[in-house]
Amino acid sequence: MSEPRKIVIVGAGLAGATAAGTLRERGYAGEILLLGTDAHRPYELPPLSKGLLMGNTDEPDWVHDAGFYEEKDIAHKSGVTATRIELGSRLVHDDAGGEHRFDRLVLATGSQPRSLPVPGGDLPGLRTLRTLDDALALRSAFKDAERVVIVGAGWIGTEAAAAAREHGAEVTVVDQVGSPLLAVLGEQVSGVFKDLHTAHGVNWRLGEGVAGFTGGPDGVTGVRLQSGDELPADVVLVAVGAAPRVDLAHAAGLELSDDGGVCADAGLRTAAPDVYAIGDIAAQFHPRYGKRVRVEHWSNAKWQGEHVAGNLLGENEPYLKSPYFFSDQYDLGCEYRGLADPETDQLVVRGDLAARDFTAFWLRDGQVTAAMNVNQWDDGDALKALVEGRASVTAEQLEAADLKSLG
């Protein structure tokens, strides 16, 4: 494979910006064009729902320092949206009238917050959290709010609930599921997070759906539940997950997966010649799991951005890393590695759930599918080895043995 003359990267979030920077680190001397809709230079998303929303910092973690893109001769066009791809002509069109020819193309268009198709779902003031500007506006609103309602008890919803409580607001979280983070953690571990927020004064309306939002031209004023109850609110945050931004890829004729991602092989290549998909949109066939996997976490965006750079330059290596994410809520910090099915995998707990000082393992056929350390920080390397090494272990060993000896 000859070295491409020009690589176009559509999407200037963590995945796309990391790919651009890694190409230069690896000595690529051709043209790099990085197209992004955000007016800011590329930044990482985790601080938006953590330190920045809490008020501990006024800036996100920037992917690269100011001046990096100019210094590395990376053409970063911010505030520009790609509107059409011509695969046959190898052209990307943008909303500023630009046409960009490519030898290789990377799609890293990320995700957008999902909305609720209910009455009042388009009221002004109804908030989501995805961008730096979203986070700054939401933090300001939290500071002035007396009552906050958050729809969605996933990671964004629970982290935002913690931030709103730290700002002194009364907080109610609504979700149709019976416990926060249930689909990821299962009932027993999700109960730890439910109890944590309850101890900090969060009100739960779980097992209840949203019938609509109330308000008028001046903004949203509350949430109406399917039970008929109405929750008045100064701030309403909708945190019901994110949808991959795949309209561009779909219109170009690229295959989509059952969960709406862009189908890619083990090396992150799509079926179209010289076109790759990374980050939130990539439904990659993952050799470790033997199926397509689409992951919306910070680490996946960063690591796939690094990995795709080598394949753009001809390495053709499969992406093998397991998912990883972290969360900070009040005095609880945690890290999760792997990909478990909490409905079927065996849960093994090492430590004290009630004290929120433990490591949870999910075990399937004698192998660790995932591990999550909560307020324990000494065994990160051992947990990574257990998840990625597929060592044969028993529940008894995970409960009592030296973890470093098991990997």
Short mmCIF file of C-alpha atoms in Angstrom, two decimals:
data_model
loop_
_atom_site.label_atom_id
_atom_site.label_comp_id
_atom_site.label_asym_id
_atom_site.label_seq_id
_atom_site.Cartn_x
_atom_site.Cartn_y
_atom_site.Cartn_z
CA MET A 1 0.00 0.00 0.00
CA SER A 2 1.51 3.31 -1.09
CA GLU A 3 1.45 6.26 1.30
CA PRO A 4 -1.60 8.46 0.66
CA ARG A 5 -1.09 12.02 -0.46
CA LYS A 6 -4.10 13.37 1.42
CA ILE A 7 -6.13 12.05 4.37
CA VAL A 8 -9.44 13.69 5.23
CA ILE A 9 -10.86 13.17 8.72
CA VAL A 10 -14.53 14.07 9.19
CA GLY A 11 -15.14 14.74 12.86
CA ALA A 12 -12.84 16.78 15.09
CA GLY A 13 -13.59 15.21 18.44
CA LEU A 14 -11.19 13.06 20.41
CA ALA A 15 -11.12 10.23 17.86
CA GLY A 16 -10.53 12.36 14.80
CA ALA A 17 -8.04 14.73 16.44
CA THR A 18 -6.10 11.83 17.92
CA ALA A 19 -5.90 10.17 14.51
CA ALA A 20 -4.57 13.38 12.98
CA GLY A 21 -1.96 13.87 15.70
CA THR A 22 -0.84 10.23 15.62
CA LEU A 23 -0.35 10.37 11.85
CA ARG A 24 2.18 13.15 12.34
CA GLU A 25 3.82 11.31 15.26
CA ARG A 26 4.32 8.35 12.94
CA GLY A 27 6.04 10.48 10.35
CA TYR A 28 3.26 10.93 7.81
CA ALA A 29 4.18 13.93 5.65
CA GLY A 30 1.12 14.20 3.40
CA GLU A 31 -1.87 16.51 3.71
CA ILE A 32 -4.24 16.11 6.67
CA LEU A 33 -7.60 17.85 6.74
CA LEU A 34 -9.61 17.73 9.97
CA LEU A 35 -13.23 18.88 9.61
CA GLY A 36 -15.28 19.61 12.73
CA THR A 37 -18.63 21.21 13.48
CA ASP A 38 -17.62 22.51 16.92
CA ALA A 39 -16.28 26.06 17.05
CA HIS A 40 -13.72 25.06 19.69
CA ARG A 41 -10.53 23.17 19.08
CA PRO A 42 -10.85 19.42 19.80
CA TYR A 43 -11.48 18.47 23.43
CA GLU A 44 -12.28 15.39 25.50
CA LEU A 45 -15.82 14.82 26.74
CA PRO A 46 -15.48 13.24 30.24
CA PRO A 47 -14.75 16.51 32.10
CA LEU A 48 -17.97 18.02 30.75
CA SER A 49 -20.13 15.92 33.09
CA LYS A 50 -17.55 15.79 35.88
CA GLY A 51 -15.08 18.52 36.86
CA LEU A 52 -16.37 21.21 34.54
CA LEU A 53 -20.03 20.69 35.48
CA MET A 54 -19.06 20.68 39.15
CA GLY A 55 -17.20 23.97 38.75
CA ASN A 56 -13.74 22.57 39.49
CA THR A 57 -12.43 23.83 36.14
CA ASP A 58 -13.54 26.19 33.41
CA GLU A 59 -11.93 24.28 30.56
CA PRO A 60 -12.13 20.73 29.26
CA ASP A 61 -9.10 18.55 28.63
CA TRP A 62 -7.95 19.71 25.21
CA VAL A 63 -6.78 16.93 22.89
CA HIS A 64 -3.79 19.04 21.87
CA ASP A 65 -2.34 22.36 22.95
CA ALA A 66 -3.29 25.59 21.23
CA GLY A 67 -1.17 25.97 18.12
CA PHE A 68 -0.62 22.22 17.71
CA TYR A 69 -2.54 21.88 14.46
CA GLU A 70 -0.76 24.78 12.81
CA GLU A 71 2.63 23.59 14.05
CA LYS A 72 2.01 20.08 12.73
CA ASP A 73 0.60 21.35 9.42
CA ILE A 74 -2.82 19.86 10.09
CA ALA A 75 -5.57 21.84 8.37
CA HIS A 76 -8.20 22.04 11.11
CA LYS A 77 -11.44 23.60 9.88
CA SER A 78 -13.73 24.29 12.85
CA GLY A 79 -17.40 25.17 12.64
CA VAL A 80 -17.67 23.31 9.32
CA THR A 81 -20.07 20.45 8.65
CA ALA A 82 -19.47 17.80 6.02
CA THR A 83 -22.67 17.48 3.99
CA ARG A 84 -21.98 14.82 1.36
CA ILE A 85 -19.44 12.15 0.43
CA GLU A 86 -18.87 10.99 -3.12
CA LEU A 87 -17.12 7.66 -2.67
CA GLY A 88 -16.47 7.11 -6.37
CA SER A 89 -14.98 10.57 -6.90
CA ARG A 90 -13.32 10.54 -3.45
CA LEU A 91 -14.79 13.90 -2.53
CA VAL A 92 -16.16 15.36 0.70
CA HIS A 93 -18.43 18.40 0.41
CA ASP A 94 -19.03 20.81 3.29
CA ASP A 95 -21.61 23.44 4.17
CA ALA A 96 -19.19 26.25 3.38
CA GLY A 97 -19.09 25.19 -0.25
CA GLY A 98 -15.79 23.38 0.02
CA GLU A 99 -14.86 20.23 -1.92
CA HIS A 100 -12.12 18.09 -0.45
CA ARG A 101 -10.52 15.30 -2.40
CA PHE A 102 -9.09 12.39 -0.39
CA ASP A 103 -6.92 9.36 -0.89
CA ARG A 104 -8.08 7.97 2.47
CA LEU A 105 -11.06 9.01 4.51
CA VAL A 106 -11.72 8.62 8.24
CA LEU A 107 -15.25 9.04 9.57
CA ALA A 108 -15.26 10.09 13.23
CA THR A 109 -18.55 11.95 13.42
CA GLY A 110 -19.38 10.93 16.99
CA SER A 111 -22.80 10.92 18.63
CA GLN A 112 -25.63 13.30 19.42
CA PRO A 113 -27.97 13.26 22.43
CA ARG A 114 -31.21 11.39 21.94
CA SER A 115 -34.46 13.26 22.42
CA LEU A 116 -37.83 12.08 23.70
CA PRO A 117 -40.68 12.09 21.14
CA VAL A 118 -43.27 13.33 23.60
CA PRO A 119 -45.42 16.49 23.80
CA GLY A 120 -43.25 19.44 24.74
CA GLY A 121 -40.08 17.70 23.57
CA ASP A 122 -39.17 20.79 21.54
CA LEU A 123 -39.76 23.38 24.26
CA PRO A 124 -37.05 26.03 24.63
CA GLY A 125 -34.75 25.50 27.57
CA LEU A 126 -34.91 21.71 27.49
CA ARG A 127 -31.27 20.75 27.99
CA THR A 128 -28.91 18.04 26.80
CA LEU A 129 -25.22 17.57 27.57
CA ARG A 130 -22.78 16.82 24.77
CA THR A 131 -20.63 19.87 24.04
CA LEU A 132 -18.45 22.29 25.96
CA ASP A 133 -21.04 25.03 25.47
CA ASP A 134 -23.76 22.67 26.77
CA ALA A 135 -21.73 22.00 29.91
CA LEU A 136 -20.98 25.67 30.65
CA ALA A 137 -24.62 26.65 30.17
CA LEU A 138 -25.87 23.75 32.30
CA ARG A 139 -23.42 24.56 35.11
CA SER A 140 -24.65 28.14 35.17
CA ALA A 141 -28.24 26.92 35.25
CA PHE A 142 -27.51 24.50 38.10
CA LYS A 143 -26.04 27.33 40.19
CA ASP A 144 -29.28 29.31 39.95
CA ALA A 145 -31.75 26.42 40.10
CA GLU A 146 -33.86 25.37 43.06
CA ARG A 147 -35.35 22.29 41.39
CA VAL A 148 -33.67 20.13 38.75
CA VAL A 149 -35.26 17.15 37.00
CA ILE A 150 -33.01 14.76 35.10
CA VAL A 151 -34.58 12.29 32.70
CA GLY A 152 -32.27 9.29 32.42
CA ALA A 153 -30.36 7.35 35.07
CA GLY A 154 -27.32 6.38 33.00
CA TRP A 155 -23.77 7.68 33.41
CA ILE A 156 -24.50 11.23 32.18
CA GLY A 157 -27.69 11.42 34.23
CA THR A 158 -26.12 10.23 37.46
CA GLU A 159 -22.99 12.36 37.08
CA ALA A 160 -25.14 15.41 36.34
CA ALA A 161 -27.29 14.61 39.37
CA ALA A 162 -24.18 14.64 41.56
CA ALA A 163 -23.12 17.99 40.12
CA ALA A 164 -26.56 19.54 40.59
CA ARG A 165 -26.64 18.42 44.22
CA GLU A 166 -23.18 19.88 44.79
CA HIS A 167 -24.56 23.20 43.51
CA GLY A 168 -27.37 22.95 46.07
CA ALA A 169 -30.34 22.16 43.86
CA GLU A 170 -33.13 19.77 44.75
CA VAL A 171 -32.73 16.90 42.25
CA THR A 172 -35.15 14.30 40.95
CA VAL A 173 -34.05 11.60 38.50
CA VAL A 174 -36.66 9.88 36.32
CA ASP A 175 -36.16 6.63 34.43
CA GLN A 176 -38.27 3.71 33.26
CA VAL A 177 -35.78 1.21 34.70
CA GLY A 178 -35.92 0.17 38.33
CA SER A 179 -32.36 1.16 39.26
CA PRO A 180 -29.72 3.53 37.87
CA LEU A 181 -27.13 2.04 35.47
CA LEU A 182 -29.01 -1.25 35.56
CA ALA A 183 -28.23 -2.40 32.01
CA VAL A 184 -24.48 -1.99 32.54
CA LEU A 185 -24.02 -3.09 36.14
CA GLY A 186 -26.92 -5.36 37.04
CA GLU A 187 -29.21 -4.98 40.01
CA GLN A 188 -26.78 -5.57 42.87
CA VAL A 189 -24.02 -3.15 41.80
CA SER A 190 -26.45 -0.57 40.43
CA GLY A 191 -27.97 -0.53 43.91
CA VAL A 192 -24.69 0.90 45.21
CA PHE A 193 -25.16 3.95 43.00
CA LYS A 194 -28.82 4.27 43.91
CA ASP A 195 -27.97 4.26 47.61
CA LEU A 196 -25.11 6.71 47.04
CA HIS A 197 -27.38 9.28 45.43
CA THR A 198 -30.15 8.71 47.94
CA ALA A 199 -27.67 9.42 50.73
CA HIS A 200 -26.87 12.72 49.02
CA GLY A 201 -30.51 13.74 48.79
CA VAL A 202 -31.46 12.75 45.23
CA ASN A 203 -35.12 11.86 44.73
CA TRP A 204 -35.90 8.92 42.45
CA ARG A 205 -38.86 8.34 40.19
CA LEU A 206 -37.83 4.97 38.82
CA GLY A 207 -39.96 2.59 36.85
CA GLU A 208 -41.85 5.60 35.48
CA GLY A 209 -42.00 6.97 31.94
CA VAL A 210 -42.23 10.57 30.76
CA ALA A 211 -45.54 11.56 29.18
CA GLY A 212 -44.39 15.04 28.19
CA PHE A 213 -42.78 18.31 29.17
CA THR A 214 -44.74 21.33 30.35
CA GLY A 215 -44.12 24.99 29.70
CA GLY A 216 -44.53 27.49 26.92
CA PRO A 217 -42.68 30.00 24.72
CA ASP A 218 -40.65 31.17 27.71
CA GLY A 219 -39.30 27.68 28.35
CA VAL A 220 -39.87 24.34 29.97
CA THR A 221 -41.30 24.39 33.50
CA GLY A 222 -41.72 20.74 34.39
CA VAL A 223 -41.95 17.06 33.54
CA ARG A 224 -45.26 15.21 33.34
CA LEU A 225 -45.01 11.50 34.15
CA GLN A 226 -47.15 8.74 32.67
CA SER A 227 -48.68 8.30 36.12
CA GLY A 228 -50.13 11.79 35.77
CA ASP A 229 -47.81 13.38 38.31
CA GLU A 230 -46.05 16.58 37.30
CA LEU A 231 -42.59 17.49 38.55
CA PRO A 232 -42.02 21.26 38.49
CA ALA A 233 -38.47 22.24 37.55
CA ASP A 234 -36.25 25.24 36.92
CA VAL A 235 -33.91 23.02 34.87
CA VAL A 236 -34.74 19.87 32.93
CA LEU A 237 -31.93 17.75 31.52
CA VAL A 238 -32.68 14.96 29.07
CA ALA A 239 -29.97 12.29 29.39
CA VAL A 240 -31.46 9.26 27.67
CA GLY A 241 -28.40 8.19 25.71
CA ALA A 242 -26.73 9.16 22.47
CA ALA A 243 -27.28 8.23 18.84
CA PRO A 244 -24.37 7.79 16.44
CA ARG A 245 -24.14 10.50 13.78
CA VAL A 246 -24.33 8.33 10.68
CA ASP A 247 -26.49 10.32 8.25
CA LEU A 248 -23.43 11.25 6.20
CA ALA A 249 -22.19 7.66 6.03
CA HIS A 250 -25.65 6.27 5.31
CA ALA A 251 -26.28 8.73 2.48
CA ALA A 252 -22.95 7.71 0.96
CA GLY A 253 -24.12 4.10 0.85
CA LEU A 254 -22.06 2.66 3.70
CA GLU A 255 -23.53 -0.32 5.54
CA LEU A 256 -25.04 0.28 8.98
CA SER A 257 -25.18 -2.22 11.83
CA ASP A 258 -28.30 -3.29 13.72
CA ASP A 259 -27.56 -0.70 16.43
CA GLY A 260 -27.11 2.09 13.90
CA GLY A 261 -23.32 2.27 13.67
CA VAL A 262 -21.14 2.17 10.57
CA CYS A 263 -20.01 -1.38 9.88
CA ALA A 264 -16.24 -1.82 9.99
CA ASP A 265 -13.93 -4.81 9.97
CA ALA A 266 -11.38 -5.73 12.64
CA GLY A 267 -9.01 -3.09 11.28
CA LEU A 268 -11.70 -0.36 11.36
CA ARG A 269 -12.13 -0.38 7.57
CA THR A 270 -15.58 -0.02 6.03
CA ALA A 271 -16.58 -1.92 2.90
CA ALA A 272 -15.75 1.16 0.79
CA PRO A 273 -12.11 1.26 -0.37
CA ASP A 274 -9.87 3.45 1.79
CA VAL A 275 -12.71 4.57 4.08
CA TYR A 276 -12.44 3.96 7.85
CA ALA A 277 -14.81 4.47 10.79
CA ILE A 278 -13.69 5.15 14.37
CA GLY A 279 -15.09 6.25 17.71
CA ASP A 280 -18.78 6.29 18.61
CA ILE A 281 -19.99 5.45 15.11
CA ALA A 282 -17.73 2.43 14.50
CA ALA A 283 -19.55 -0.91 14.71
CA GLN A 284 -16.34 -2.89 14.51
CA PHE A 285 -16.09 -6.64 14.18
CA HIS A 286 -14.08 -7.25 17.34
CA PRO A 287 -11.95 -10.40 17.26
CA ARG A 288 -11.97 -10.66 21.07
CA TYR A 289 -15.76 -10.93 21.19
CA GLY A 290 -16.46 -12.52 17.82
CA LYS A 291 -19.14 -9.99 16.97
CA ARG A 292 -19.70 -6.36 16.12
CA VAL A 293 -19.05 -4.02 19.03
CA ARG A 294 -19.85 -0.31 19.17
CA VAL A 295 -18.52 1.59 22.19
CA GLU A 296 -19.25 5.21 23.12
CA HIS A 297 -16.53 5.76 25.71
CA TRP A 298 -13.62 8.20 25.85
CA SER A 299 -11.01 5.46 25.75
CA ASN A 300 -12.43 3.87 22.62
CA ALA A 301 -12.31 7.16 20.75
CA LYS A 302 -8.72 7.80 21.81
CA TRP A 303 -7.40 4.30 21.23
CA GLN A 304 -9.15 3.82 17.89
CA GLY A 305 -7.83 7.20 16.77
CA GLU A 306 -4.31 6.06 17.58
CA HIS A 307 -4.83 2.65 16.00
CA VAL A 308 -6.36 3.78 12.73
CA ALA A 309 -3.32 5.96 12.00
CA GLY A 310 -1.18 2.86 11.52
CA ASN A 311 -3.74 1.22 9.27
CA LEU A 312 -4.08 4.37 7.17
CA LEU A 313 -0.36 4.00 6.52
CA GLY A 314 -0.63 0.35 5.53
CA GLU A 315 -0.29 -1.72 8.71
CA ASN A 316 -3.64 -3.54 8.45
CA GLU A 317 -3.70 -4.55 12.14
CA PRO A 318 -6.88 -5.53 14.04
CA TYR A 319 -8.06 -3.34 16.89
CA LEU A 320 -8.13 -5.58 19.97
CA LYS A 321 -8.52 -3.36 23.04
CA SER A 322 -11.34 -4.01 25.49
CA PRO A 323 -13.70 -1.17 26.49
CA TYR A 324 -12.71 1.01 29.44
CA PHE A 325 -14.43 3.91 31.17
CA PHE A 326 -14.42 5.73 34.49
CA SER A 327 -16.82 7.79 36.56
CA ASP A 328 -16.64 10.17 39.52
CA GLN A 329 -19.75 10.83 41.62
CA TYR A 330 -19.49 12.55 45.02
CA ASP A 331 -16.80 10.58 46.91
CA LEU A 332 -17.09 7.53 44.64
CA GLY A 333 -14.60 6.91 41.87
CA CYS A 334 -14.66 3.85 39.67
CA GLU A 335 -13.10 2.24 36.59
CA TYR A 336 -14.71 -0.41 34.40
CA ARG A 337 -12.85 -2.70 32.01
CA GLY A 338 -14.33 -5.21 29.61
CA LEU A 339 -17.79 -6.00 28.29
CA ALA A 340 -20.14 -7.98 30.49
CA ASP A 341 -23.75 -9.10 30.27
CA PRO A 342 -24.96 -8.57 33.85
CA GLU A 343 -28.14 -10.54 33.17
CA THR A 344 -26.24 -13.76 32.47
CA ASP A 345 -22.68 -13.37 33.78
CA GLN A 346 -21.88 -14.39 37.35
CA LEU A 347 -21.20 -11.46 39.67
CA VAL A 348 -18.29 -11.85 42.07
CA VAL A 349 -17.60 -9.11 44.63
CA ARG A 350 -14.29 -8.60 46.39
CA GLY A 351 -14.68 -6.07 49.18
CA ASP A 352 -17.60 -4.24 50.76
CA LEU A 353 -20.53 -3.05 48.61
CA ALA A 354 -22.16 -1.15 51.46
CA ALA A 355 -18.95 0.78 52.18
CA ARG A 356 -18.50 1.47 48.45
CA ASP A 357 -15.02 -0.03 48.63
CA PHE A 358 -14.87 -3.06 46.37
CA THR A 359 -14.03 -4.64 43.04
CA ALA A 360 -16.79 -6.36 41.07
CA PHE A 361 -16.07 -9.07 38.52
CA TRP A 362 -18.38 -10.57 35.94
CA LEU A 363 -17.52 -14.18 35.18
CA ARG A 364 -18.55 -16.34 32.22
CA ASP A 365 -17.33 -19.89 31.53
CA GLY A 366 -14.45 -19.42 33.95
CA GLN A 367 -13.22 -16.18 32.38
CA VAL A 368 -13.56 -12.57 33.52
CA THR A 369 -15.69 -10.62 31.03
CA ALA A 370 -15.44 -7.35 32.97
CA ALA A 371 -14.06 -5.88 36.18
CA MET A 372 -14.97 -2.68 37.99
CA ASN A 373 -12.94 -1.20 40.82
CA VAL A 374 -14.76 1.21 43.14
CA ASN A 375 -12.62 3.42 45.39
CA GLN A 376 -9.80 0.87 45.03
CA TRP A 377 -6.81 1.91 42.94
CA ASP A 378 -4.01 -0.60 43.45
CA ASP A 379 -5.01 -3.38 41.06
CA GLY A 380 -5.64 -1.63 37.75
CA ASP A 381 -2.94 -3.53 35.86
CA ALA A 382 -4.05 -6.84 37.34
CA LEU A 383 -7.67 -6.20 36.39
CA LYS A 384 -6.66 -5.30 32.85
CA ALA A 385 -4.65 -8.53 32.61
CA LEU A 386 -7.59 -10.60 33.86
CA VAL A 387 -10.00 -9.06 31.36
CA GLU A 388 -7.72 -9.13 28.35
CA GLY A 389 -5.78 -12.28 29.16
CA ARG A 390 -8.82 -14.54 29.47
CA ALA A 391 -7.17 -16.46 32.27
CA SER A 392 -9.13 -19.35 33.77
CA VAL A 393 -10.29 -18.36 37.26
CA THR A 394 -12.88 -19.31 39.83
CA ALA A 395 -15.11 -17.12 41.95
CA GLU A 396 -13.21 -18.25 45.04
CA GLN A 397 -9.90 -17.12 43.54
CA LEU A 398 -11.29 -13.73 42.61
CA GLU A 399 -12.60 -13.26 46.13
CA ALA A 400 -9.44 -14.16 48.01
CA ALA A 401 -6.32 -14.69 45.87
CA ASP A 402 -3.61 -12.17 44.99
CA LEU A 403 -5.06 -10.73 41.78
CA LYS A 404 -1.60 -10.25 40.27
CA SER A 405 -1.09 -14.00 40.43
CA LEU A 406 -4.24 -14.77 38.43
CA GLY A 407 -3.52 -12.87 35.22
#
